[in-house]
Amino acid sequence: MRLATWNVNSIRTRVDRVVDWLERADVDVLAMQETKCTDAQFPMMPFAALGYEVAHVGLNQWNGVAIASRVGLEDVEVGFTGQPTWSSKPEEEATAEARALGATCGGVRVWSLYVPNGRTLADPHYAYKLDWLAALRDTAAGWLKEEPEKPIALVGDWNIAPQDEDVWDMAVFDGRTHVSEPERAAFRAMHDAQFTDVVRPFTEGPGIYTYWDYTQLAFQKRRGMRIDFILGSPGLAARVTGAEIVKDERRPKKGTTAPSDHAPVVVELG
DNA sequence: ATGGTGGGGTACCCA
């Protein structure tokens, strides 16, 4: 089974590129972030034509997460049921932001996650980001307490560069979000909760990224960030046989729409 | 040069 995550930056704009990649990538499950549409606006037909079922949550033009699967799509769940401390915001607001969608696909519990950006260290969104991550850790740890062997994948845009080598120039990021110590501690805490990065062992840096800013020719200048991750529970990590970052999908192509600013990340499970 | 490029929308906000 091949499981992928991709921040698509608007599925309505990008659907042709996403579906074109799916046709070639032999991916069974694709988690998407930043779909930027409502459920009614999500372009289901191109996915259905390739044999994928899709679950989506997005209540407005911001955010929105989805899971497309051709190996079953069961127990679809928005946010974390039974976790009122899911975020520092009221539950209905957190749901409206549509940052987490779970489903069981081919026996694997998959969560498509769009971690809050944080904006700046002084912004209330930064505190919200840390609260969100703490709630995610506590919730995920609870799942493993119930079922230690359960294969669970926490995939998506984490908006954290956990190591210095995960950004093209640490000096540029001094004092900014994504590299701050509290954010990195939150990412390490996921590992302490037994959810480990299953992609990095197959894609060692430095210079290996999943995101390149649209501005200042960042992609052409190889100025990127590694912020998209697949974290696996022990039961999932034991099955991983390979992983890749599909950098080619970040490349502009003549005669087609612009690429997303993120590349897909894929993990292979035995 | 306080820029650049994208997406959402239709005035700017967000990444």
PDB file of C-alpha atoms (C1' of nucleotides) in Angstrom, chain B residues 1-12:
ATOM      1  C1'  DA B   1      14.140  48.171  -4.685  1.00  0.00           C
ATOM      2  C1'  DT B   2      10.637  46.716   1.931  1.00  0.00           C
ATOM      3  C1'  DG B   3       9.685  43.942  -3.784  1.00  0.00           C
ATOM      4  C1'  DG B   4       8.592  38.873  -5.624  1.00  0.00           C
ATOM      5  C1'  DT B   5       4.184  34.666  -6.684  1.00  0.00           C
ATOM      6  C1'  DG B   6       0.220  32.188  -5.840  1.00  0.00           C
ATOM      7  C1'  DG B   7      -4.804  31.385  -3.911  1.00  0.00           C
ATOM      8  C1'  DG B   8      -9.113  33.070  -2.210  1.00  0.00           C
ATOM      9  C1'  DG B   9     -12.113  36.927  -3.289  1.00  0.00           C
ATOM     10  C1'  DT B  10     -13.326  41.430  -5.356  1.00  0.00           C
ATOM     11  C1'  DA B  11     -10.992  44.650  -0.667  1.00  0.00           C
ATOM     12  C1'  DC B  12      -7.391  42.997   0.872  1.00  0.00           C
TER      13       DC B  12
END
